[in-house]
Each structure stands twice: as structure tokens, then as C-alpha cells.
Tab-separated table of C-alpha atoms and ligand atoms in Angstrom:
chain	number	residue	atom	x	y	z
A	1	MET	CA	44.750	84.874	136.802
A	2	LEU	CA	41.772	86.186	138.650
A	3	ARG	CA	43.408	89.521	139.175
A	4	THR	CA	44.175	89.571	135.613
A	5	LEU	CA	40.541	88.922	134.707
A	6	ASP	CA	39.411	91.387	137.161
A	7	LYS	CA	41.659	93.926	135.395
A	8	ARG	CA	40.395	93.006	132.035
A	9	GLN	CA	36.838	93.380	133.060
A	10	LYS	CA	37.528	96.848	134.618
A	11	GLY	CA	39.266	97.744	131.377
A	12	GLY	CA	36.526	96.441	129.190
A	13	GLY	CA	33.989	98.537	131.334
A	14	ALA	CA	36.154	101.538	130.905
A	15	SER	CA	36.465	101.101	127.018
A	16	SER	CA	32.729	100.596	126.620
A	17	THR	CA	31.997	103.751	128.551
A	18	ILE	CA	34.338	105.575	126.285
A	19	GLU	CA	32.475	104.268	123.152
A	20	ALA	CA	29.243	105.396	124.737
A	21	ALA	CA	30.590	108.835	125.376
A	22	GLN	CA	31.670	109.069	121.761
A	23	VAL	CA	28.260	108.148	120.535
A	24	LYS	CA	26.620	110.795	122.650
A	25	ALA	CA	29.052	113.453	121.432
A	26	LYS	CA	28.229	112.509	117.890
A	27	SER	CA	24.566	112.772	118.493
A	28	GLN	CA	24.941	116.171	120.134
A	29	VAL	CA	26.986	117.497	117.201
A	30	GLU	CA	24.280	116.230	114.826
A	31	VAL	CA	21.378	117.829	116.791
A	32	LYS	CA	22.971	121.251	116.976
A	33	PRO	CA	23.608	121.652	113.271
A	34	VAL	CA	20.110	120.806	112.423
A	35	GLU	CA	18.738	124.036	113.949
A	36	LYS	CA	21.585	126.086	112.343
A	37	VAL	CA	21.496	124.382	109.031
A	38	GLN	CA	19.482	126.992	107.222
A	39	PRO	CA	22.159	129.706	107.231
A	40	ILE	CA	24.664	127.242	106.441
A	41	ARG	CA	22.932	125.911	103.228
A	42	LYS	CA	23.863	129.074	101.317
A	43	GLU	CA	27.580	128.312	101.709
A	44	PRO	CA	29.125	126.416	98.966
A	45	PRO	CA	31.868	125.038	101.168
A	46	VAL	CA	29.354	122.281	101.940
A	47	GLU	CA	31.152	120.320	99.300
A	48	LYS	CA	33.887	119.753	101.761
A	49	VAL	CA	31.930	116.496	102.632
A	50	ALA	CA	33.969	115.099	99.728
A	51	PRO	CA	36.793	113.967	101.962
A	52	VAL	CA	34.484	111.414	103.576
A	53	PRO	CA	34.173	109.233	100.406
A	54	ARG	CA	37.916	109.609	99.949
A	55	GLN	CA	38.497	107.757	103.267
A	56	GLU	CA	36.410	104.840	102.236
A	57	PRO	CA	38.479	103.733	99.233
A	58	GLN	CA	41.582	104.158	101.331
A	59	ARG	CA	40.051	101.405	103.594
A	60	GLN	CA	39.422	99.107	100.702
A	61	VAL	CA	42.847	99.304	99.508
A	62	PRO	CA	44.515	97.484	102.299
A	63	ARG	CA	41.767	94.813	102.205
A	64	GLN	CA	42.924	93.898	98.683
A	65	GLN	CA	46.669	93.759	99.596
A	66	PRO	CA	46.291	90.540	101.748
A	67	ALA	CA	44.265	88.896	98.958
A	68	THR	CA	47.223	89.481	96.565
A	69	SER	CA	49.745	88.164	99.210
A	70	ASN	CA	47.726	84.914	99.568
A	71	LYS	CA	48.122	84.287	95.802
A	72	ARG	CA	51.800	84.281	96.408
A	73	ALA	CA	51.709	81.114	98.599
A	74	PRO	CA	52.545	77.890	96.624
A	75	ILE	CA	49.471	75.775	95.979
A	76	GLU	CA	51.484	72.661	97.371
A	77	ASP	CA	51.326	74.443	100.852
A	78	GLN	CA	47.475	74.525	100.841
A	79	LEU	CA	47.206	70.853	100.061
A	80	PRO	CA	46.557	68.426	102.936
A	81	PRO	CA	49.817	66.972	104.261
A	82	ASP	CA	49.094	63.400	102.960
A	83	TYR	CA	48.503	64.475	99.389
A	84	GLY	CA	50.964	62.592	97.025
A	85	ARG	CA	51.890	60.118	99.849
A	86	ILE	CA	52.592	56.589	98.913
A	87	VAL	CA	50.772	53.990	100.900
A	88	TRP	CA	49.617	50.403	100.838
A	89	ILE	CA	45.983	49.686	99.980
A	90	THR	CA	44.001	46.438	100.126
A	91	ASP	CA	43.918	44.713	96.774
A	92	PRO	CA	41.275	41.977	95.882
A	93	VAL	CA	43.901	40.144	93.702
A	94	ASP	CA	47.283	40.753	95.267
A	95	GLY	CA	46.254	41.257	98.832
A	96	PHE	CA	48.085	44.769	99.016
A	97	SER	CA	49.352	47.100	96.390
A	98	ALA	CA	51.133	50.432	96.565
A	99	ALA	CA	49.200	53.608	95.599
A	100	ARG	CA	49.473	57.355	95.675
A	101	ILE	CA	47.016	59.466	97.581
A	102	ILE	CA	45.367	61.994	95.270
A	103	ASP	CA	42.357	63.110	97.384
A	104	ILE	CA	41.043	62.803	100.905
A	105	SER	CA	37.414	63.085	101.888
A	106	LYS	CA	35.375	62.295	104.940
A	107	SER	CA	34.513	58.722	103.700
A	108	GLY	CA	38.211	57.879	102.862
A	109	PHE	CA	40.919	58.257	100.221
A	110	THR	CA	41.019	58.431	96.407
A	111	LEU	CA	44.146	56.856	95.188
A	112	THR	CA	46.007	55.872	92.084
A	113	PRO	CA	47.740	52.384	92.217
A	114	LEU	CA	51.372	52.890	91.066
A	115	ASP	CA	51.143	50.117	88.319
A	116	THR	CA	47.995	51.515	86.700
A	117	GLU	CA	46.513	54.792	85.853
A	118	ASP	CA	43.119	53.906	87.415
A	119	THR	CA	41.641	55.785	90.393
A	120	VAL	CA	40.317	53.706	93.260
A	121	ALA	CA	38.510	54.651	96.533
A	122	ARG	CA	39.405	53.147	99.864
A	123	ARG	CA	38.202	53.714	103.430
A	124	TYR	CA	40.747	54.827	106.131
A	125	GLU	CA	40.882	51.421	107.634
A	126	GLU	CA	41.972	50.031	104.267
A	127	VAL	CA	45.010	52.235	103.797
A	128	PHE	CA	48.376	51.595	105.507
A	129	SER	CA	51.717	53.376	105.738
A	130	SER	CA	54.218	52.224	103.221
A	131	GLU	CA	57.753	51.032	103.792
A	132	ASP	CA	58.993	54.052	102.237
A	133	ASP	CA	56.826	56.327	104.383
A	134	PRO	CA	59.171	57.682	107.114
A	135	ARG	CA	56.220	58.527	109.175
A	136	LYS	CA	55.883	55.517	111.669
A	137	SER	CA	54.032	57.174	114.501
A	138	SER	CA	50.514	58.107	115.454
A	139	TYR	CA	48.667	59.358	118.599
A	140	VAL	CA	45.835	57.824	120.416
A	141	ALA	CA	44.955	60.762	122.697
A	142	ASN	CA	48.131	61.676	124.353
A	143	ILE	CA	49.665	58.282	123.792
A	144	LEU	CA	52.337	58.037	121.071
A	145	ILE	CA	52.165	54.734	118.934
A	146	SER	CA	55.356	54.216	117.108
A	147	ILE	CA	56.746	51.528	114.884
A	148	ASN	CA	60.480	50.675	114.832
A	149	PRO	CA	61.584	51.614	111.265
A	150	TYR	CA	64.732	49.438	111.632
A	151	GLN	CA	66.599	52.081	109.530
A	152	THR	CA	68.094	55.387	110.079
A	153	ILE	CA	65.717	58.126	108.888
A	154	ASP	CA	67.430	61.143	107.679
A	155	GLY	CA	67.006	64.156	109.986
A	156	PHE	CA	64.334	62.309	112.179
A	157	TYR	CA	66.278	62.835	115.338
A	158	SER	CA	68.323	65.779	114.130
A	159	THR	CA	69.073	69.040	116.055
A	160	SER	CA	66.768	71.065	113.724
A	161	LYS	CA	63.979	68.600	114.595
A	162	ILE	CA	64.475	69.259	118.190
A	163	LYS	CA	64.098	72.975	117.663
A	164	GLU	CA	60.919	72.315	115.477
A	165	TYR	CA	59.262	70.648	118.339
A	166	ARG	CA	60.128	73.074	121.177
A	167	GLY	CA	56.968	74.630	122.723
A	168	LYS	CA	54.645	72.851	120.290
A	169	SER	CA	51.394	71.277	121.549
A	170	LEU	CA	50.672	67.691	120.663
A	171	GLY	CA	49.117	67.480	117.294
A	172	GLN	CA	50.485	70.808	116.050
A	173	LYS	CA	53.227	68.901	114.237
A	174	GLU	CA	53.417	65.280	113.104
A	175	PRO	CA	53.554	62.529	115.843
A	176	HIS	CA	57.094	62.360	117.248
A	177	ILE	CA	58.706	61.241	120.540
A	178	TYR	CA	60.069	64.875	120.833
A	179	ALA	CA	56.452	66.139	121.127
A	180	ILE	CA	55.956	63.803	124.146
A	181	ALA	CA	59.071	65.019	125.685
A	182	ASP	CA	58.096	68.681	125.137
A	183	LYS	CA	54.599	68.132	126.542
A	184	SER	CA	55.882	66.576	129.751
A	185	TYR	CA	58.500	69.388	130.192
A	186	ARG	CA	55.832	72.034	129.817
A	187	GLU	CA	53.450	70.093	132.165
A	188	MET	CA	56.288	69.972	134.717
A	189	LYS	CA	56.815	73.602	134.435
A	190	ARG	CA	53.255	74.598	134.521
A	191	ASN	CA	51.966	72.389	137.386
A	192	ARG	CA	55.220	72.390	139.356
A	193	LYS	CA	54.828	68.530	139.405
A	194	SER	CA	57.151	65.589	138.347
A	195	GLN	CA	56.000	63.935	135.119
A	196	SER	CA	56.436	60.345	134.102
A	197	ILE	CA	56.927	59.038	130.545
A	198	ILE	CA	56.185	55.273	130.315
A	199	VAL	CA	57.881	53.561	127.325
A	200	SER	CA	56.304	50.145	126.816
A	201	GLY	CA	56.556	47.503	124.074
A	202	GLU	CA	57.744	44.005	123.200
A	203	SER	CA	61.482	43.208	122.794
A	204	GLY	CA	62.976	45.081	119.876
A	205	ALA	CA	60.041	47.504	119.647
A	206	GLY	CA	62.439	50.503	120.204
A	207	LYS	CA	61.948	51.322	123.912
A	208	THR	CA	65.688	52.039	124.436
A	209	GLU	CA	66.131	54.322	121.458
A	210	SER	CA	62.909	56.188	122.288
A	211	GLN	CA	64.137	56.755	125.929
A	212	LYS	CA	67.483	57.972	124.503
A	213	ALA	CA	65.679	60.292	122.175
A	214	VAL	CA	63.740	61.848	125.243
A	215	LEU	CA	66.899	62.304	127.080
A	216	ARG	CA	68.612	63.881	124.192
A	217	TYR	CA	65.764	66.311	123.614
A	218	LEU	CA	65.589	67.533	127.270
A	219	CYS	CA	69.316	67.814	127.492
A	220	GLU	CA	69.656	69.714	124.267
A	221	ASN	CA	66.904	72.129	124.914
A	222	TRP	CA	67.407	72.745	128.580
A	223	GLY	CA	70.739	71.423	129.358
A	224	ALA	CA	72.860	74.202	127.900
A	225	GLU	CA	73.768	75.495	131.554
A	226	ALA	CA	74.175	72.158	132.942
A	227	GLY	CA	77.302	71.465	130.784
A	228	PRO	CA	79.122	68.426	132.042
A	229	ILE	CA	76.033	66.987	133.803
A	230	GLN	CA	74.233	66.930	130.420
A	231	GLN	CA	77.185	65.074	128.842
A	232	ARG	CA	77.483	62.646	131.698
A	233	LEU	CA	73.704	61.873	131.538
A	234	LEU	CA	73.989	61.102	127.878
A	235	GLU	CA	77.209	59.034	128.343
A	236	THR	CA	75.716	56.736	130.888
A	237	ASN	CA	74.001	54.737	128.138
A	238	PRO	CA	76.967	53.091	126.521
A	239	ILE	CA	78.211	51.918	130.022
A	240	LEU	CA	74.828	50.564	131.076
A	241	GLU	CA	74.298	48.836	127.683
A	242	ALA	CA	77.831	47.203	127.824
A	243	PHE	CA	76.895	45.565	131.220
A	244	GLY	CA	73.179	44.967	130.786
A	245	ASN	CA	72.516	44.456	127.018
A	246	ALA	CA	73.111	41.369	125.001
A	247	LYS	CA	72.402	39.913	121.629
A	248	THR	CA	69.001	37.965	121.533
A	249	LEU	CA	67.186	36.351	118.880
A	250	ARG	CA	64.911	39.404	118.642
A	251	ASN	CA	67.317	42.263	119.158
A	252	ASN	CA	71.174	42.487	118.781
A	253	ASN	CA	71.132	45.140	121.558
A	254	SER	CA	68.522	43.767	123.958
A	255	SER	CA	68.264	45.356	127.424
A	256	ARG	CA	68.262	42.485	129.936
A	257	PHE	CA	67.231	44.683	132.820
A	258	GLY	CA	64.577	47.211	133.758
A	259	LYS	CA	65.449	50.873	133.797
A	260	PHE	CA	64.232	53.866	135.637
A	261	VAL	CA	65.663	57.199	134.373
A	262	GLN	CA	65.180	60.360	136.411
A	263	ILE	CA	66.203	63.800	135.002
A	264	HIS	CA	66.234	66.491	137.616
A	265	PHE	CA	65.482	70.213	136.793
A	266	ALA	CA	66.338	73.328	138.665
A	267	ASN	CA	63.796	75.847	139.546
A	268	ASN	CA	64.724	77.904	136.493
A	269	GLY	CA	63.859	74.896	134.206
A	270	THR	CA	67.323	73.709	133.230
A	271	VAL	CA	68.755	70.193	133.716
A	272	SER	CA	70.510	69.994	137.062
A	273	GLY	CA	71.220	66.254	137.234
A	274	GLY	CA	69.798	62.760	136.810
A	275	PHE	CA	69.637	59.346	138.280
A	276	VAL	CA	69.409	55.868	136.629
A	277	SER	CA	68.245	52.860	138.736
A	278	HIS	CA	68.132	49.482	137.262
A	279	TYR	CA	66.459	46.248	138.410
A	280	LEU	CA	65.830	42.646	137.549
A	281	LEU	CA	69.045	42.016	135.495
A	282	GLU	CA	68.817	38.595	133.860
A	283	THR	CA	71.751	37.120	135.717
A	284	SER	CA	71.334	33.539	134.381
A	285	ARG	CA	72.587	34.857	131.003
A	286	ILE	CA	76.197	35.036	132.328
A	287	CYS	CA	76.313	31.307	132.624
A	288	ARG	CA	73.935	30.107	129.911
A	289	GLN	CA	72.359	31.599	126.794
A	290	SER	CA	69.832	30.220	124.239
A	291	SER	CA	70.805	29.105	120.843
A	292	GLY	CA	71.797	31.988	118.687
A	293	GLU	CA	72.127	34.438	121.689
A	294	ARG	CA	75.064	35.941	123.473
A	295	ASN	CA	76.382	36.816	126.795
A	296	TYR	CA	76.652	40.451	127.843
A	297	HIS	CA	78.401	42.850	125.654
A	298	ILE	CA	81.194	43.911	128.094
A	299	PHE	CA	82.771	40.351	127.946
A	300	TYR	CA	83.426	40.498	124.311
A	301	GLN	CA	84.489	44.217	124.357
A	302	LEU	CA	87.014	43.463	127.087
A	303	ILE	CA	88.573	40.702	125.037
A	304	ALA	CA	88.516	42.659	121.801
A	305	GLY	CA	89.746	46.027	123.261
A	306	SER	CA	91.565	45.754	126.531
A	307	SER	CA	95.171	46.518	126.874
A	308	PRO	CA	97.747	43.689	127.583
A	309	GLU	CA	98.016	44.747	131.113
A	310	LEU	CA	94.218	44.801	131.732
A	311	PHE	CA	93.957	41.604	129.834
A	312	LYS	CA	96.445	39.915	132.216
A	313	TYR	CA	95.157	41.619	135.322
A	314	LEU	CA	91.653	40.274	134.682
A	315	SER	CA	92.884	36.760	133.751
A	316	LEU	CA	91.363	36.975	130.453
A	317	GLY	CA	91.850	34.418	127.704
A	318	GLN	CA	90.960	34.060	124.120
A	319	PRO	CA	87.335	33.034	123.654
A	320	HIS	CA	88.122	29.441	122.906
A	321	CYS	CA	90.072	28.955	126.244
A	322	PHE	CA	88.433	26.867	128.892
A	323	ASN	CA	87.776	29.648	131.318
A	324	MET	CA	85.973	31.651	128.643
A	325	TYR	CA	83.706	28.785	127.582
A	326	PHE	CA	80.553	30.758	128.667
A	327	LEU	CA	81.197	33.294	125.883
A	328	ILE	CA	81.471	30.815	122.943
A	329	LEU	CA	78.406	28.859	123.470
A	330	ASN	CA	76.994	30.669	120.575
A	331	THR	CA	77.600	33.552	118.251
A	332	PHE	CA	80.821	35.301	119.149
A	333	SER	CA	80.629	38.488	116.925
A	334	VAL	CA	77.864	40.820	116.415
A	335	ASP	CA	78.107	43.782	114.034
A	336	ASN	CA	78.545	47.178	115.939
A	337	PHE	CA	79.323	45.527	119.337
A	338	LEU	CA	82.888	44.239	118.886
B	401	ATP	N1	63.762	55.036	116.143
B	401	ATP	C1	64.489	54.102	115.524
B	401	ATP	N2	65.095	54.385	114.470
B	401	ATP	C2	65.973	53.609	113.822
B	401	ATP	N3	66.191	52.302	114.326
B	401	ATP	C3	65.729	51.960	115.564
B	401	ATP	C4	64.888	52.882	116.080
B	401	ATP	N4	64.339	52.277	117.149
B	401	ATP	C5	64.892	51.143	117.384
B	401	ATP	N5	65.710	50.853	116.410
B	401	ATP	C6	66.511	49.737	115.988
B	401	ATP	O1	66.000	48.614	116.624
B	401	ATP	C7	67.021	48.078	117.543
B	401	ATP	C8	66.095	47.648	118.854
B	401	ATP	O2	65.640	48.790	119.510
B	401	ATP	P1	65.696	48.926	121.018
B	401	ATP	O3	66.881	48.243	121.588
B	401	ATP	O4	65.308	50.297	121.432
B	401	ATP	O5	64.494	47.925	121.475
B	401	ATP	P2	63.814	47.592	122.892
B	401	ATP	O6	62.509	47.854	122.769
B	401	ATP	O7	64.623	48.505	123.863
B	401	ATP	O8	64.217	46.112	123.111
B	401	ATP	P3	64.454	45.277	124.377
B	401	ATP	O9	63.296	45.111	125.137
B	401	ATP	O10	64.966	43.960	123.856
B	401	ATP	O11	65.592	45.902	125.007
B	401	ATP	C9	67.836	49.121	117.898
B	401	ATP	O12	69.140	48.542	118.145
B	401	ATP	C10	67.976	49.858	116.403
B	401	ATP	O13	68.738	49.181	115.566
């Protein structure tokens, strides 16, 4: 970098001297004609100066062109991104009501409640994201705060979304877990140091899904040459979840163990491997579960899907058999896991 700067300084000095030389050359040209002007005055060709004004309008023409091209941009593109968004606002009678943002200022929002044609003003802290608003994330410095939407949002984790966030700084696009993954990758490449992403939250907050999204982002962007390694990394999740996840009152697919996932990169920045370590598995769940909860998914999956040979080999029985009592203490079937 220093060398580059040095070169730039030298270059700058050289260009400034060239400019100085041009100025001197002009002044010399002007001085000399002053003495010889008298004989030249008689010559009508002095009118040849005319080309000079011709150049000025030529310069003005291209200035007008970008102005016309700006007009072509749709007006919607120039509006703030929150314009038209439906949100919840505080309401003195109902507590909260849905409204549409029609203006944004330093002091807050101007909105139109959906059930009236009135216009109301609200401060920023009195406006909340609505259920229909797919944007469930925000930043605090370089920390992503996200809310579990409990629904599939079209395109939110799509391949095109992955491409959108590649190489983008935090804040350049709307908050997303992909932006965090991209930042950590860029920091790793720039500083040549390992990076950590800590995913934290209460049970059911969406930690497992977020971690899977990070893995997918890194593998899809920089795992092309890794081939089977990339696939194997992504396929570890169903196996780990079968043995370590269970239905709880708060989450049908709750991880009952801590997970430390490492993704290794080669010097050229491509995914070269990975390692998943686990700790603190809730072993007591095998023998006993709270009311409304289940044992680990793998037991139910084996009973539901194993071949007759495997079924016999593992001495499995139907859930109501005596040796399977630890499975039927509570709910037996959970959507998507049997
Ligand atoms: N980004 C998301 N989009 C859609 N649904 C989600 C998302 N994140 C989580 N969910 C839903 O919420 C459920 C719980 O999420 P997840 O298992 O990731 O929570 P968790 O924080 O890991 O919980 P636990 O600590 O109990 O393991 C998921 O099974 C899924 O149905």
C-alpha cells in the first residue's frame, strides 16, 4: 500500500509539473503575439477565432444528456424504501392499528391508517413492523437482530438472494443473515484470520435455521470447487438433527445440544472442508420427557421407516410395546418428522 501511495505521489507530482509547463507555454504564446499584433491586425482571417465559441456549446450538449437520462428513471425508484410499507402504529383507542407510510422525516413518519383516510404522525419508536412485512431483521452496529417469521418467505433464502449479497458491505442492502456471512468471509480473506459468527437466542428463535443459511451461503458462493465436500457439509444437518433434536413445547425441532460448526477454506478462498463438534446433549430426554414433548426424532423415524430386517436387528417394536414405553409417554407424531 505504501508503495502504491508513493507511486501515486510521484505520479501526482509529475502531472502537476506537466500542468505548470502548459501554463508557461500559454503565457509565452500570449506574450509573443502582443509585440507582433500590429501587422496581424490588418488580416481579416482574425475571424478564425470563431471556432472557440463553437467548442463551448459542444461541451454543454453532453451536460444536458445526463439530465434527460435521469428523467427516464421511474419515480418509485427515487422514493425511500419504506414508502408505502404497511406497519403497526400506536393507537389511543385500539392499542395498535395498521397504517401505510406516506412520508418520512427527521422527526418520524406520516401515515394513513388503513381503515380511514386521515393522516397521522408518529415518532419512530411508535411504529412497528407488521405481520405482512417480510423484513424481520435489523442491525445494531454489525450485529444482526432478526425475528423468527414462522413462515416461508418467498425468495428470502433463494439462490438469487445469495448472489445479491455477494461482496456487499453491511447496510448496502437490507439486513440479512447473508450479509453477515459475506462480511465474515471478506474479513477472513482480508485479514487472513479465522472469523466467528455467534448465533444466540432463546429456544425457537431461529438459531439453527440461521446457521444453516450461513452454511448454505458460504458453500454456494465458494464451494463450487469443493464438490462433494460442500454437499457433505450440508447433509450433516439432517443426521445431527435426527439424533440431537426433539419436539419441545416451544419448538417442534429443538436442538438439545450445543453445536460448534467450522468451515475450512483453502488459500484460494474456496471451501475445503468442515468440522462439527457437539456438546451438552440432553441425555435425560431418552428416559423421560416433559408433558407434551417427545424423545429424539431418530427413534420415531426408525420405527416408521426402517426395513423389516433392520427393524428385527434393532429389536424394535411398535410404540405401544413395553420396550418402547419411553417413546409413548407423550405425543407420538409430529408433522414433518415422521
Ligand atoms: N428464517 C426462518 N424462516 C422461516 N421459518 C423459520 C426461520 N427460522 C426459524 N423458523 C421456524 O422456526 C422453527 C424453530 O427454529 P430453530 O429450530 O432454528 O430455532 P432454534 O433457535 O434453533 O431453537 P432451539 O434452541 O430450540 O434449537 C423452525 O423449525 C422453523 O419452522
